[in-house]
Each structure stands twice: as structure tokens, then as C-alpha cells.
Amino acid sequence: MKNPRQILLWMHLLNKRILKQPLFLILIAMVPILVFGVGRLSQESSSLVTAAVAPSDAEDEASRQLIHSLVEGSSSAVRYISCADKEELLHAVASGQARIGFLLPEDLNALFTAYGSQETKNLSAGALVLLGSLLGSDTAPQEMKNHAIQSFAATNDVVSKLTREQLFGKLYPSLEEAVLKTWLKIHPEVGSMSNEERDRFVEEKLSEYQADYDFFDLEYLDGTPVADDEIDRYIASPMRGLLAVLLTLTGFAAVLYLTEDCLMGRFVWIPSHIHPVFHYFYLLIPLMDIALVVFAALFVGGSFTRISMEIPALLLLVLQVAGFSNLLRLLLRRKDFIASSIPILISACLFLTPVFVDLTILEPLQMLLPPYLYLKAIHGNLPLWYMAVYAAITGICSIAADRT
């Protein structure tokens, strides 16, 4: 039991020594700061497009209800903000607060009625023509032009067009109701009804066909469902990748301290044949400290999948980073060379691994970077044994090549 006790004592003393270094304390502190900052950012603005909407008449009840439903129904794709009037709406678009603005007509119900009163021949040209009629296109009937929704955008690009179509989808239930009411009016053979009876009949019939469920179930490749809050907090999605890059940065920092300690001869009391293994475990100690904090951050930050995946993947990432960092030390040797390579490698980890976006360019080079296999494996894109092979090869090669 003497040797295991000595090993544990060395690890304890080395850990205490490393934790006294300001750099490692900063790295540990960066984890909760990163999680808190990204979490706050995702809560403040979690939509790809912001659209402003305002009524022409603040007293119009239909406009108020529509604006309320649009604002409350904002999603990760389009977020609606309410403006008091046309001037405020134009200011929001001009200042960049909103990508596009919609000014509702003074009488929104009149637009629905005019839409439902169109002749069949005007409804056969497709969804884009129907959308154009709502926005007062040249081919729209005059009655609809009089009550059209005005659209304001800095550029008439694809995003603006898709946002207008998304608004059409929000208006569709009301438009459908208007069409059915008009049809009942011009087809007396269905039975004479008062306006109140007709409205009640339409409301009952349409409610029978309403679907409140999603037609698509989103899952990762390993079968883990994609939760609704994950979709809405899409800005927070790079957090796992950023934490993996932070863990890699910790490995590089540990290499700098190890290189300095070797130059200063601080470990001459250790037998030379143990040096290669000792150097490898030296790197593992700060990596395990950061890994514990990262594990807690993933759990608290809402990116946690399941413990049977998280623990093995994180441990293998630690071994990957230790082997990669040790090989970097052996290849570059000099401390200034190692320090100069760190910004390049961290930039490569940020943009060549799927931290922000999953690009397939120079894939053999991408696979050499430790975060790549971790991020690919976490949801089943790649099996964990890829990480195990990488960790074994880099670890064994770095120990075998270590003669310092």
C-alpha cells in the first residue's frame, strides 16, 4: 500500500501547487462566468428575426388581439415586438431594433371580410398571391387594398419574405373563419342563419379541426429528444463546445507550467524512468479539476444529456487533451514556441470543430483537435470508441516519445 499512498500524496501536493497558480484559478472561474453569460444572453434575445407590429387604430379590438397573440407566440425563429403607432414602428425598423415592421389596418376585421369575399378565381393562384393580397399588391381587389397590412423593411431579402409568410400563417385561422362565414352567406341552401348563429356555428366547426400538436418530433441521432427549451435557447447551444475548448486551453496552460518546471529541474528527485508517466499525470491533474467544474456547469446550464454518456465522454476528452497537449510539448520543446501556438490552436478549435457551426472541411485535420470527436460523439454522431482510440494513441505516443 506504500506506493499507492505515495502516488496519492504526490497528486494531492501537485494539485495544491497547481491551484495556487492564478491562471488556473482564472480558468476555473471562467466556467461559471461563461455559463451565466451565455444563459443570460439566450434569455434576452433568443430569436433569429425580430419583427415589429403596430396598429393604425389603437382602439381596434381585432388588432389588439392579434398583436397580443403575435407577441405571446414569439418563437426561436421570429420574435414579435409591439409598437404603439406607425412612427414608433418605423423607428424600430430604421434603428435596427426590428428586421421588418407590419402596420395593421384601422379595421382589421374589414380586411378579413374582404379576404373572405374574394371570388374563387382570385384564390387559385397560390399562397404567394394570397399573401400579396393581404399586403396590398397591385393584383389585389380594391377592397383589400383599402385595408391592407403595410410592410416596412430595410431590404426585401429572403428573410423578410419568409417573415411575411410566417405572419400569413399566424393570420390564417382568422382568414379561414372569414372565408367560411362568407361561404355560408352566399349558400342559402345550407339553411338560413342569423349573424350570431352563423358565428357560433363557424366557431364550433373550426374548433373541431384545430390541431395543437407538433407534426414533427425532433431527436438527436442517439434517440435523445430535443426539448422545446433547447430550441428556444439556441444561442446557448455553443456552451458545450466553448466549455470543451476551455478544457483544451487548460491542457495547454498545464503544458506551459510543466515545461517551465522541467527547465527549472524541479522534479529531479523523481527517478528518470518514471518521468514520462509522471509528466502525463501532471497534465491530468488540472484537467480533472476543470472537468469537474465543467460537468457541474453542463448539469446546471441545461445542456446535460444523460449521465451514462456525459461521464465517459468527459473523461475521454480529458485523456484526449492530455495526450494532445503532451505531444505538443514534445514536438515544440521550447516554451515560447508552445505559447505562440496556443492562439492558433484555440482558434482552430473554435472554428474547425462544431462549436458554433458544423463544417466538414479538412476533416482529417478537424479530427486531430480534441473537441471535435467529443462534440460529434455526445449525441451519437460518432461512437465513443473513436475518442478512446484517439486518447490511447496520443497518450501512448506521448509517453513513449518523452525523453526529457
Short mmCIF file of C-alpha atoms in Angstrom, two decimals:
data_model
loop_
_atom_site.label_atom_id
_atom_site.label_comp_id
_atom_site.label_asym_id
_atom_site.label_seq_id
_atom_site.Cartn_x
_atom_site.Cartn_y
_atom_site.Cartn_z
CA MET A 1 0.00 0.00 0.00
CA LYS A 2 3.01 2.26 0.29
CA ASN A 3 3.33 3.08 -3.40
CA PRO A 4 -0.38 3.90 -3.93
CA ARG A 5 -0.25 6.14 -0.87
CA GLN A 6 2.81 7.93 -2.26
CA ILE A 7 1.09 8.40 -5.62
CA LEU A 8 -1.99 9.87 -3.96
CA LEU A 9 0.21 12.11 -1.81
CA TRP A 10 2.10 13.37 -4.89
CA MET A 11 -1.18 14.03 -6.69
CA HIS A 12 -2.54 15.92 -3.68
CA LEU A 13 0.58 18.06 -3.35
CA LEU A 14 0.74 18.76 -7.09
CA ASN A 15 -2.93 19.68 -7.11
CA LYS A 16 -2.46 22.13 -4.24
CA ARG A 17 0.52 23.63 -6.03
CA ILE A 18 -1.36 24.00 -9.31
CA LEU A 19 -4.41 25.53 -7.66
CA LYS A 20 -2.20 28.24 -6.22
CA GLN A 21 -1.43 29.41 -9.74
CA PRO A 22 -3.57 32.45 -10.70
CA LEU A 23 -4.03 31.22 -14.27
CA PHE A 24 -5.76 28.01 -13.21
CA LEU A 25 -7.97 29.89 -10.78
CA ILE A 26 -8.97 32.18 -13.65
CA LEU A 27 -9.75 29.17 -15.85
CA ILE A 28 -11.91 27.64 -13.15
CA ALA A 29 -13.72 30.96 -12.62
CA MET A 30 -14.34 31.26 -16.37
CA VAL A 31 -16.63 28.21 -16.35
CA PRO A 32 -19.47 29.67 -14.22
CA ILE A 33 -18.97 33.09 -15.85
CA LEU A 34 -19.32 31.51 -19.28
CA VAL A 35 -22.43 29.55 -18.31
CA PHE A 36 -24.06 32.56 -16.66
CA GLY A 37 -23.19 34.93 -19.50
CA VAL A 38 -24.37 32.67 -22.30
CA GLY A 39 -27.51 31.81 -20.32
CA ARG A 40 -28.39 35.48 -19.81
CA LEU A 41 -27.72 36.23 -23.47
CA SER A 42 -30.01 33.42 -24.61
CA GLN A 43 -32.79 34.66 -22.32
CA GLU A 44 -32.60 38.26 -23.50
CA SER A 45 -32.70 37.53 -27.21
CA SER A 46 -33.36 34.02 -28.48
CA SER A 47 -34.82 34.65 -31.93
CA LEU A 48 -33.31 34.78 -35.37
CA VAL A 49 -35.57 37.59 -36.62
CA THR A 50 -37.30 40.41 -34.75
CA ALA A 51 -40.48 41.81 -36.32
CA ALA A 52 -42.30 44.92 -35.08
CA VAL A 53 -46.06 45.19 -35.34
CA ALA A 54 -48.29 48.22 -34.67
CA PRO A 55 -51.98 49.15 -35.07
CA SER A 56 -53.18 52.04 -37.20
CA ASP A 57 -56.02 52.46 -34.72
CA ALA A 58 -55.16 51.72 -31.12
CA GLU A 59 -58.87 51.21 -30.36
CA ASP A 60 -59.33 48.40 -32.89
CA GLU A 61 -60.06 45.29 -30.82
CA ALA A 62 -59.08 42.80 -33.55
CA SER A 63 -55.69 44.50 -33.95
CA ARG A 64 -55.07 44.43 -30.21
CA GLN A 65 -55.89 40.73 -30.01
CA LEU A 66 -53.70 39.89 -32.99
CA ILE A 67 -50.72 41.87 -31.65
CA HIS A 68 -51.09 40.21 -28.25
CA SER A 69 -51.14 36.74 -29.81
CA LEU A 70 -48.13 37.54 -32.01
CA VAL A 71 -46.05 38.83 -29.10
CA GLU A 72 -47.04 35.94 -26.83
CA GLY A 73 -46.43 33.41 -29.60
CA SER A 74 -42.90 34.57 -30.40
CA SER A 75 -40.57 31.68 -31.14
CA SER A 76 -36.89 30.95 -31.64
CA ALA A 77 -37.39 31.82 -35.33
CA VAL A 78 -39.37 35.07 -35.17
CA ARG A 79 -39.86 37.36 -32.19
CA TYR A 80 -42.62 39.98 -32.41
CA ILE A 81 -42.44 43.28 -30.53
CA SER A 82 -45.37 45.63 -30.07
CA CYS A 83 -45.20 49.28 -31.14
CA ALA A 84 -47.72 51.94 -30.19
CA ASP A 85 -48.08 53.54 -33.61
CA LYS A 86 -46.60 53.89 -37.09
CA GLU A 87 -43.89 56.33 -36.01
CA GLU A 88 -42.57 54.00 -33.32
CA LEU A 89 -42.67 51.09 -35.76
CA LEU A 90 -40.68 52.98 -38.40
CA HIS A 91 -38.13 54.00 -35.77
CA ALA A 92 -37.72 50.35 -34.68
CA VAL A 93 -37.03 49.26 -38.27
CA ALA A 94 -34.76 52.22 -39.06
CA SER A 95 -32.69 51.81 -35.88
CA GLY A 96 -32.22 48.07 -36.39
CA GLN A 97 -34.32 47.00 -33.40
CA ALA A 98 -36.55 45.09 -35.85
CA ARG A 99 -35.73 43.43 -39.16
CA ILE A 100 -39.20 44.11 -40.55
CA GLY A 101 -42.32 46.02 -39.45
CA PHE A 102 -46.04 45.39 -40.00
CA LEU A 103 -48.63 48.16 -39.70
CA LEU A 104 -52.13 46.74 -39.28
CA PRO A 105 -55.10 48.49 -40.93
CA GLU A 106 -57.54 50.66 -38.98
CA ASP A 107 -60.19 47.93 -39.18
CA LEU A 108 -58.57 44.51 -39.25
CA ASN A 109 -61.90 42.69 -39.39
CA ALA A 110 -62.65 44.57 -42.61
CA LEU A 111 -59.53 43.01 -44.13
CA PHE A 112 -60.69 39.53 -43.07
CA THR A 113 -64.13 40.18 -44.52
CA ALA A 114 -62.69 41.46 -47.81
CA TYR A 115 -60.41 38.42 -47.98
CA GLY A 116 -63.31 36.03 -47.44
CA SER A 117 -65.39 37.82 -50.06
CA GLN A 118 -62.92 37.26 -52.91
CA GLU A 119 -64.18 35.28 -55.83
CA THR A 120 -62.84 31.76 -56.30
CA LYS A 121 -60.84 32.67 -59.39
CA ASN A 122 -58.72 35.03 -57.28
CA LEU A 123 -57.92 32.28 -54.79
CA SER A 124 -56.49 29.80 -57.26
CA ALA A 125 -53.11 31.39 -57.94
CA GLY A 126 -51.31 30.02 -54.90
CA ALA A 127 -50.21 31.04 -51.43
CA LEU A 128 -47.88 33.83 -52.56
CA VAL A 129 -50.71 35.64 -54.37
CA LEU A 130 -52.88 35.31 -51.27
CA LEU A 131 -50.08 36.77 -49.20
CA GLY A 132 -49.66 39.62 -51.64
CA SER A 133 -53.35 40.44 -51.46
CA LEU A 134 -53.06 40.90 -47.69
CA LEU A 135 -50.18 43.29 -48.20
CA GLY A 136 -51.95 45.35 -50.87
CA SER A 137 -50.33 44.10 -54.06
CA ASP A 138 -51.37 45.54 -57.43
CA THR A 139 -53.39 42.41 -58.28
CA ALA A 140 -55.39 42.51 -55.04
CA PRO A 141 -59.05 43.62 -55.11
CA GLN A 142 -59.60 47.29 -54.29
CA GLU A 143 -61.45 46.42 -51.09
CA MET A 144 -58.40 44.57 -49.81
CA LYS A 145 -56.07 47.38 -50.86
CA ASN A 146 -58.12 49.74 -48.73
CA HIS A 147 -57.50 47.56 -45.64
CA ALA A 148 -54.11 46.05 -46.46
CA ILE A 149 -51.32 45.37 -43.96
CA GLN A 150 -48.36 47.64 -44.67
CA SER A 151 -44.91 46.08 -44.54
CA PHE A 152 -41.71 48.06 -43.88
CA ALA A 153 -38.25 46.55 -44.30
CA ALA A 154 -34.78 47.92 -44.97
CA THR A 155 -34.15 45.21 -47.58
CA ASN A 156 -36.54 42.96 -49.46
CA ASP A 157 -34.42 39.84 -48.91
CA VAL A 158 -35.32 36.20 -48.35
CA VAL A 159 -35.56 36.64 -44.57
CA SER A 160 -38.11 39.45 -44.96
CA LYS A 161 -40.16 37.39 -47.39
CA LEU A 162 -40.14 34.38 -45.09
CA THR A 163 -41.18 36.57 -42.16
CA ARG A 164 -44.15 37.86 -44.15
CA GLU A 165 -45.15 34.30 -44.93
CA GLN A 166 -44.84 33.46 -41.24
CA LEU A 167 -47.23 36.33 -40.47
CA PHE A 168 -49.64 34.91 -43.05
CA GLY A 169 -49.55 31.64 -41.12
CA LYS A 170 -50.42 33.50 -37.92
CA LEU A 171 -53.36 35.19 -39.67
CA TYR A 172 -54.60 32.02 -41.35
CA PRO A 173 -57.11 30.93 -38.66
CA SER A 174 -58.88 34.31 -38.86
CA LEU A 175 -58.78 34.25 -42.66
CA GLU A 176 -60.18 30.73 -42.70
CA GLU A 177 -63.01 31.83 -40.44
CA ALA A 178 -63.81 34.78 -42.73
CA VAL A 179 -63.90 32.53 -45.81
CA LEU A 180 -66.28 30.07 -44.13
CA LYS A 181 -68.62 32.84 -42.98
CA THR A 182 -68.74 34.30 -46.48
CA TRP A 183 -69.43 30.89 -47.98
CA LEU A 184 -72.34 30.35 -45.61
CA LYS A 185 -73.78 33.74 -46.56
CA ILE A 186 -73.76 33.07 -50.31
CA HIS A 187 -75.11 29.49 -49.98
CA PRO A 188 -78.58 29.82 -48.50
CA GLU A 189 -79.26 26.12 -49.21
CA VAL A 190 -77.37 25.24 -46.02
CA GLY A 191 -80.11 26.96 -44.04
CA SER A 192 -80.94 30.49 -43.02
CA MET A 193 -78.93 31.71 -40.03
CA SER A 194 -78.68 34.93 -38.14
CA ASN A 195 -75.27 36.53 -37.84
CA GLU A 196 -74.95 35.29 -34.26
CA GLU A 197 -75.93 31.74 -35.20
CA ARG A 198 -73.53 31.77 -38.15
CA ASP A 199 -70.63 32.98 -35.99
CA ARG A 200 -71.37 30.34 -33.36
CA PHE A 201 -71.64 27.58 -35.98
CA VAL A 202 -68.32 28.57 -37.62
CA GLU A 203 -66.55 28.73 -34.26
CA GLU A 204 -67.81 25.26 -33.28
CA LYS A 205 -66.93 23.67 -36.60
CA LEU A 206 -63.43 25.15 -36.80
CA SER A 207 -62.66 24.17 -33.22
CA GLU A 208 -63.26 20.52 -34.17
CA TYR A 209 -60.39 20.65 -36.67
CA GLN A 210 -57.83 22.56 -34.64
CA ALA A 211 -54.55 20.69 -34.11
CA ASP A 212 -52.48 21.70 -31.08
CA TYR A 213 -49.72 19.13 -31.56
CA ASP A 214 -46.46 19.23 -33.49
CA PHE A 215 -46.25 17.25 -36.69
CA PHE A 216 -42.51 16.63 -36.18
CA ASP A 217 -40.62 15.07 -33.27
CA LEU A 218 -37.04 16.35 -33.12
CA GLU A 219 -34.42 13.90 -31.88
CA TYR A 220 -30.65 13.61 -31.87
CA LEU A 221 -29.07 10.67 -33.67
CA ASP A 222 -28.81 8.71 -30.42
CA GLY A 223 -32.58 8.98 -29.88
CA THR A 224 -32.48 11.73 -27.23
CA PRO A 225 -35.48 14.07 -27.74
CA VAL A 226 -34.74 17.73 -28.43
CA ALA A 227 -36.58 19.63 -25.71
CA ASP A 228 -38.60 22.74 -26.53
CA ASP A 229 -36.43 24.90 -24.30
CA GLU A 230 -33.34 23.75 -26.20
CA ILE A 231 -34.88 25.05 -29.43
CA ASP A 232 -35.85 28.37 -27.85
CA ARG A 233 -32.39 28.82 -26.28
CA TYR A 234 -30.50 28.26 -29.50
CA ILE A 235 -27.93 30.95 -28.56
CA ALA A 236 -26.90 28.81 -25.59
CA SER A 237 -26.21 25.80 -27.82
CA PRO A 238 -22.46 26.60 -28.26
CA MET A 239 -21.94 26.45 -24.49
CA ARG A 240 -20.85 22.79 -24.51
CA GLY A 241 -18.38 23.47 -27.30
CA LEU A 242 -16.99 26.53 -25.53
CA LEU A 243 -16.51 24.50 -22.34
CA ALA A 244 -14.69 21.81 -24.33
CA VAL A 245 -12.39 24.47 -25.82
CA LEU A 246 -11.83 25.88 -22.31
CA LEU A 247 -10.80 22.41 -21.15
CA THR A 248 -8.38 22.22 -24.08
CA LEU A 249 -6.96 25.62 -23.13
CA THR A 250 -6.40 24.26 -19.62
CA GLY A 251 -4.32 21.44 -21.09
CA PHE A 252 -2.18 23.95 -22.99
CA ALA A 253 -1.70 26.04 -19.84
CA ALA A 254 -0.66 22.92 -17.92
CA VAL A 255 1.91 22.17 -20.63
CA LEU A 256 3.46 25.61 -20.16
CA TYR A 257 3.84 25.05 -16.42
CA LEU A 258 5.21 21.53 -16.97
CA THR A 259 7.76 22.84 -19.47
CA GLU A 260 8.87 25.52 -17.03
CA ASP A 261 9.15 23.01 -14.16
CA CYS A 262 11.24 20.68 -16.31
CA LEU A 263 13.59 23.54 -17.27
CA MET A 264 13.95 24.53 -13.62
CA GLY A 265 14.74 20.92 -12.65
CA ARG A 266 12.02 20.77 -10.01
CA PHE A 267 11.42 17.05 -10.47
CA VAL A 268 15.00 15.76 -10.46
CA TRP A 269 14.20 13.78 -7.30
CA ILE A 270 11.88 11.55 -9.34
CA PRO A 271 13.57 8.53 -11.00
CA SER A 272 14.19 9.21 -14.67
CA HIS A 273 12.35 6.11 -15.88
CA ILE A 274 9.17 7.43 -14.21
CA HIS A 275 9.39 10.87 -15.84
CA PRO A 276 7.25 10.08 -18.95
CA VAL A 277 4.34 8.72 -16.91
CA PHE A 278 4.77 11.46 -14.29
CA HIS A 279 4.61 14.19 -16.95
CA TYR A 280 1.40 12.70 -18.37
CA PHE A 281 -0.29 12.52 -14.97
CA TYR A 282 0.96 16.04 -14.20
CA LEU A 283 -1.24 17.25 -17.08
CA LEU A 284 -4.20 15.17 -15.96
CA ILE A 285 -4.42 16.82 -12.53
CA PRO A 286 -5.56 20.34 -13.58
CA LEU A 287 -7.64 18.84 -16.38
CA MET A 288 -9.59 16.75 -13.86
CA ASP A 289 -10.16 19.87 -11.71
CA ILE A 290 -11.62 21.78 -14.66
CA ALA A 291 -13.55 18.71 -15.84
CA LEU A 292 -15.40 18.52 -12.51
CA VAL A 293 -16.41 22.17 -12.84
CA VAL A 294 -17.42 21.65 -16.48
CA PHE A 295 -19.54 18.63 -15.51
CA ALA A 296 -21.38 20.72 -12.92
CA ALA A 297 -21.79 23.57 -15.43
CA LEU A 298 -23.34 21.25 -18.03
CA PHE A 299 -25.74 19.90 -15.43
CA VAL A 300 -26.79 23.32 -14.18
CA GLY A 301 -26.72 25.01 -17.59
CA GLY A 302 -29.36 22.75 -19.14
CA SER A 303 -27.09 21.07 -21.71
CA PHE A 304 -26.87 17.79 -19.82
CA THR A 305 -27.96 14.70 -21.75
CA ARG A 306 -27.64 11.61 -19.54
CA ILE A 307 -25.03 10.54 -17.04
CA SER A 308 -24.16 7.32 -18.92
CA MET A 309 -22.98 9.50 -21.83
CA GLU A 310 -21.68 12.61 -20.07
CA ILE A 311 -19.18 10.96 -17.68
CA PRO A 312 -17.42 8.64 -20.20
CA ALA A 313 -17.33 11.35 -22.88
CA LEU A 314 -15.88 13.96 -20.50
CA LEU A 315 -13.28 11.55 -19.10
CA LEU A 316 -12.21 10.57 -22.61
CA LEU A 317 -11.98 14.25 -23.54
CA VAL A 318 -9.65 14.79 -20.58
CA LEU A 319 -7.43 11.94 -21.78
CA GLN A 320 -7.54 13.28 -25.34
CA VAL A 321 -6.47 16.76 -24.24
CA ALA A 322 -3.70 15.34 -22.01
CA GLY A 323 -2.26 13.24 -24.83
CA PHE A 324 -2.57 16.03 -27.43
CA SER A 325 -1.00 18.63 -25.10
CA ASN A 326 1.84 16.32 -24.14
CA LEU A 327 2.61 15.62 -27.81
CA LEU A 328 2.56 19.37 -28.45
CA ARG A 329 5.15 19.85 -25.70
CA LEU A 330 7.39 17.14 -27.12
CA LEU A 331 7.12 18.43 -30.70
CA LEU A 332 7.75 22.12 -29.99
CA ARG A 333 10.01 21.71 -26.93
CA ARG A 334 10.53 25.40 -26.27
CA LYS A 335 8.12 27.29 -24.04
CA ASP A 336 7.92 30.31 -26.37
CA PHE A 337 7.07 28.08 -29.34
CA ILE A 338 4.32 26.38 -27.33
CA ALA A 339 2.91 29.71 -26.16
CA SER A 340 2.90 31.05 -29.73
CA SER A 341 0.97 28.02 -31.00
CA ILE A 342 -1.82 28.25 -28.42
CA PRO A 343 -3.82 31.12 -30.05
CA ILE A 344 -3.68 29.31 -33.40
CA LEU A 345 -4.84 26.01 -31.91
CA ILE A 346 -7.63 27.61 -29.88
CA SER A 347 -8.87 29.46 -32.98
CA ALA A 348 -8.83 26.17 -34.87
CA CYS A 349 -10.82 24.52 -32.07
CA LEU A 350 -13.41 27.29 -32.20
CA PHE A 351 -13.93 27.33 -35.95
CA LEU A 352 -12.92 23.88 -37.22
CA THR A 353 -14.88 21.93 -34.61
CA PRO A 354 -18.70 22.10 -34.28
CA VAL A 355 -18.74 24.73 -31.52
CA PHE A 356 -20.79 27.29 -33.47
CA VAL A 357 -21.45 25.51 -36.76
CA ASP A 358 -20.74 22.02 -38.03
CA LEU A 359 -18.49 22.36 -41.07
CA THR A 360 -16.96 19.46 -42.96
CA ILE A 361 -13.70 20.93 -44.24
CA LEU A 362 -10.28 19.37 -43.83
CA GLU A 363 -11.91 16.59 -41.81
CA PRO A 364 -8.63 14.74 -41.06
CA LEU A 365 -7.29 17.98 -39.55
CA GLN A 366 -10.54 18.55 -37.67
CA MET A 367 -10.34 15.09 -36.10
CA LEU A 368 -6.91 15.91 -34.66
CA LEU A 369 -8.42 18.64 -32.49
CA PRO A 370 -9.64 17.17 -29.15
CA PRO A 371 -13.08 18.90 -29.01
CA TYR A 372 -14.09 17.56 -32.44
CA LEU A 373 -14.69 13.91 -31.54
CA TYR A 374 -16.22 14.90 -28.19
CA LEU A 375 -18.82 17.18 -29.76
CA LYS A 376 -19.51 14.67 -32.51
CA ALA A 377 -19.92 11.80 -30.06
CA ILE A 378 -22.08 13.49 -27.45
CA HIS A 379 -25.33 12.94 -29.34
CA GLY A 380 -24.42 9.74 -31.14
CA ASN A 381 -22.93 11.04 -34.38
CA LEU A 382 -19.79 9.01 -33.63
CA PRO A 383 -19.32 6.13 -31.17
CA LEU A 384 -17.29 6.73 -28.01
CA TRP A 385 -14.63 4.25 -29.08
CA TYR A 386 -13.38 6.86 -31.57
CA MET A 387 -12.47 9.02 -28.59
CA ALA A 388 -10.97 6.04 -26.77
CA VAL A 389 -8.72 5.21 -29.72
CA TYR A 390 -7.63 8.86 -30.04
CA ALA A 391 -6.89 9.08 -26.30
CA ALA A 392 -4.95 5.80 -26.33
CA ILE A 393 -2.84 6.70 -29.37
CA THR A 394 -1.93 10.20 -28.17
CA GLY A 395 -1.33 9.06 -24.60
CA ILE A 396 0.87 6.08 -25.50
CA CYS A 397 2.79 8.01 -28.17
CA SER A 398 3.44 10.97 -25.85
CA ILE A 399 4.70 8.71 -23.05
CA ALA A 400 6.83 6.61 -25.42
CA ALA A 401 8.38 9.70 -27.04
CA ASP A 402 9.06 11.51 -23.76
CA ARG A 403 12.79 11.55 -23.04
CA THR A 404 13.02 14.87 -21.18
#
